[in-house]
Coordinates of N, CA and C in Angstrom, one line a residue:
M234 N -42.6 59.9 -14.2 CA -41.3 59.8 -13.6 C -41.5 59.4 -12.1
Q235 N -42.6 59.8 -11.5 CA -42.9 59.4 -10.1 C -43.1 57.9 -10.0
N236 N -43.8 57.4 -11.0 CA -44.0 56.0 -11.0 C -42.8 55.1 -11.1
I237 N -41.8 55.7 -11.9 CA -40.6 54.9 -12.0 C -39.8 54.9 -10.7
I238 N -39.8 56.0 -10.0 CA -39.2 56.2 -8.7 C -39.8 55.2 -7.7
V239 N -41.1 55.1 -7.7 CA -41.9 54.2 -6.7 C -41.6 52.8 -7.1
I240 N -41.5 52.4 -8.3 CA -41.2 51.0 -8.7 C -39.7 50.7 -8.3
I241 N -38.8 51.6 -8.5 CA -37.4 51.4 -8.1 C -37.4 51.2 -6.6
F242 N -38.0 52.1 -5.9 CA -38.1 51.9 -4.4 C -38.6 50.6 -4.0
W243 N -39.7 50.1 -4.5 CA -40.2 48.8 -4.1 C -39.3 47.7 -4.5
L244 N -38.7 47.8 -5.6 CA -37.8 46.7 -6.0 C -36.6 46.6 -5.0
L245 N -36.0 47.8 -4.7 CA -35.0 47.7 -3.7 C -35.4 47.3 -2.3
F246 N -36.6 47.6 -1.9 CA -37.2 47.1 -0.7 C -37.4 45.6 -0.7
V247 N -37.9 45.1 -1.8 CA -38.1 43.7 -1.9 C -36.8 42.9 -1.9
M248 N -35.8 43.4 -2.6 CA -34.5 42.8 -2.7 C -33.9 42.7 -1.3
A249 N -34.0 43.9 -0.5 CA -33.4 43.9 0.8 C -34.2 43.0 1.7
F250 N -35.5 42.9 1.5 CA -36.3 42.0 2.4 C -35.9 40.6 2.2
C251 N -35.8 40.2 0.9 CA -35.5 38.8 0.6 C -34.1 38.5 1.1
G252 N -33.1 39.4 0.9 CA -31.8 39.2 1.5 C -31.8 39.0 3.0
T253 N -32.6 39.8 3.7 CA -32.7 39.7 5.1 C -33.2 38.4 5.5
L254 N -34.2 37.9 4.8 CA -34.9 36.6 5.1 C -33.9 35.5 5.0
L255 N -33.2 35.5 3.8 CA -32.2 34.5 3.5 C -31.1 34.5 4.5
R256 N -30.6 35.6 4.9 CA -29.5 35.7 5.9 C -30.1 35.2 7.3
S257 N -31.3 35.5 7.6 CA -31.9 35.1 8.8 C -32.1 33.6 8.9
A258 N -32.4 33.0 7.7 CA -32.7 31.6 7.7 C -31.4 30.8 7.9
A259 N -30.3 31.4 7.5 CA -29.0 30.7 7.8 C -28.7 30.7 9.3
N260 N -29.2 31.6 10.1 CA -28.9 31.7 11.5 C -29.5 30.4 12.2
F261 N -30.6 29.9 11.7 CA -31.2 28.7 12.2 C -30.5 27.4 12.0
A262 N -29.5 27.4 11.0 CA -28.8 26.2 10.7 C -27.3 26.4 10.8
L263 N -26.8 27.4 11.6 CA -25.4 27.7 11.7 C -24.6 26.5 12.3
G264 N -25.2 25.7 13.2 CA -24.6 24.5 13.7 C -24.3 23.5 12.8
S265 N -24.9 23.5 11.6 CA -24.8 22.6 10.5 C -23.8 23.1 9.5
T266 N -23.3 22.1 8.8 CA -22.3 22.5 7.7 C -23.0 22.6 6.3
E267 N -24.3 22.5 6.4 CA -25.1 22.5 5.1 C -26.0 23.7 5.0
N268 N -25.4 24.9 5.1 CA -26.1 26.1 4.9 C -25.3 27.0 3.9
W269 N -25.9 27.9 3.3 CA -25.3 28.7 2.2 C -24.1 29.6 2.8
V270 N -24.2 30.0 4.0 CA -23.2 30.9 4.6 C -21.8 30.1 4.6
V271 N -21.9 28.9 5.1 CA -20.8 28.0 5.2 C -20.2 27.6 3.9
S272 N -21.1 27.2 3.0 CA -20.7 26.6 1.8 C -20.1 27.8 0.9
D273 N -20.5 29.0 1.0 CA -20.0 30.1 0.2 C -18.8 30.8 0.8
G274 N -18.3 30.2 2.0 CA -17.1 30.7 2.6 C -17.3 32.1 3.3
L275 N -18.6 32.4 3.7 CA -18.9 33.7 4.3 C -19.1 33.6 5.8
Y276 N -18.8 32.5 6.4 CA -19.0 32.3 7.8 C -18.2 33.2 8.7
D277 N -17.0 33.5 8.3 CA -16.1 34.4 9.2 C -16.2 35.9 8.7
E278 N -17.0 36.2 7.6 CA -17.1 37.5 7.1 C -18.1 38.3 7.9
P279 N -18.0 39.6 7.9 CA -19.0 40.5 8.6 C -20.5 40.2 8.1
V280 N -21.4 40.6 8.9 CA -22.8 40.4 8.6 C -23.2 41.1 7.3
F281 N -22.7 42.3 7.1 CA -22.9 43.1 6.0 C -22.5 42.4 4.7
T282 N -21.4 41.7 4.7 CA -20.9 41.0 3.5 C -21.8 39.8 3.3
Q283 N -22.3 39.1 4.4 CA -23.3 38.0 4.2 C -24.6 38.6 3.7
F284 N -24.9 39.8 4.1 CA -26.2 40.3 3.6 C -26.1 40.7 2.1
V285 N -25.0 41.2 1.7 CA -24.8 41.5 0.3 C -24.8 40.2 -0.5
G286 N -24.2 39.2 -0.1 CA -24.3 37.9 -0.7 C -25.7 37.4 -0.8
A287 N -26.5 37.5 0.2 CA -27.9 37.2 0.2 C -28.7 37.9 -0.8
V288 N -28.5 39.2 -0.9 CA -29.2 40.1 -1.8 C -28.8 39.7 -3.2
Y289 N -27.5 39.5 -3.4 CA -27.1 39.0 -4.8 C -27.9 37.7 -5.1
W290 N -28.0 36.8 -4.3 CA -28.6 35.5 -4.6 C -30.1 35.8 -4.9
S291 N -30.7 36.6 -4.1 CA -32.2 36.9 -4.3 C -32.4 37.5 -5.6
V292 N -31.5 38.5 -6.0 CA -31.7 39.2 -7.3 C -31.5 38.3 -8.4
V293 N -30.5 37.4 -8.4 CA -30.2 36.5 -9.4 C -31.4 35.5 -9.6
T294 N -31.8 35.0 -8.4 CA -32.9 34.0 -8.5 C -34.2 34.7 -9.0
V295 N -34.6 35.9 -8.5 CA -35.8 36.5 -8.9 C -35.8 36.9 -10.4
T296 N -34.6 37.3 -10.9 CA -34.6 37.8 -12.3 C -34.3 36.6 -13.2
T297 N -34.0 35.4 -12.7 CA -33.7 34.3 -13.5 C -32.6 34.5 -14.5
V298 N -31.6 35.3 -14.0 CA -30.3 35.4 -14.9 C -29.5 34.2 -15.0
G299 N -29.5 33.6 -13.8 CA -28.6 32.3 -13.8 C -27.4 32.5 -12.9
Y300 N -26.7 31.4 -12.6 CA -25.6 31.5 -11.8 C -24.3 31.2 -12.6
G301 N -24.2 31.6 -13.8 CA -23.0 31.3 -14.6 C -21.8 32.0 -14.2
D302 N -21.9 33.1 -13.4 CA -20.7 33.9 -13.0 C -20.2 33.3 -11.7
I303 N -20.8 32.4 -11.1 CA -20.3 31.8 -9.8 C -19.5 30.5 -10.2
T304 N -18.3 30.5 -9.9 CA -17.5 29.3 -10.2 C -17.3 28.4 -9.0

């Protein structure tokens, strides 16, 4: 049971880390209209909402579920 808890903790940590990196990468290109924050319509949203979007993207990408639910 302890191993499962450790694995879940590390998965959550990695997801948050990837989301933070993705969100931070968008800061370097905010003057451009070609970044994911602008294209997803999250530019005027709070940073937490942008972070949740980044974590979602990283989880979907890492688990290779696909983007079929994004219209």
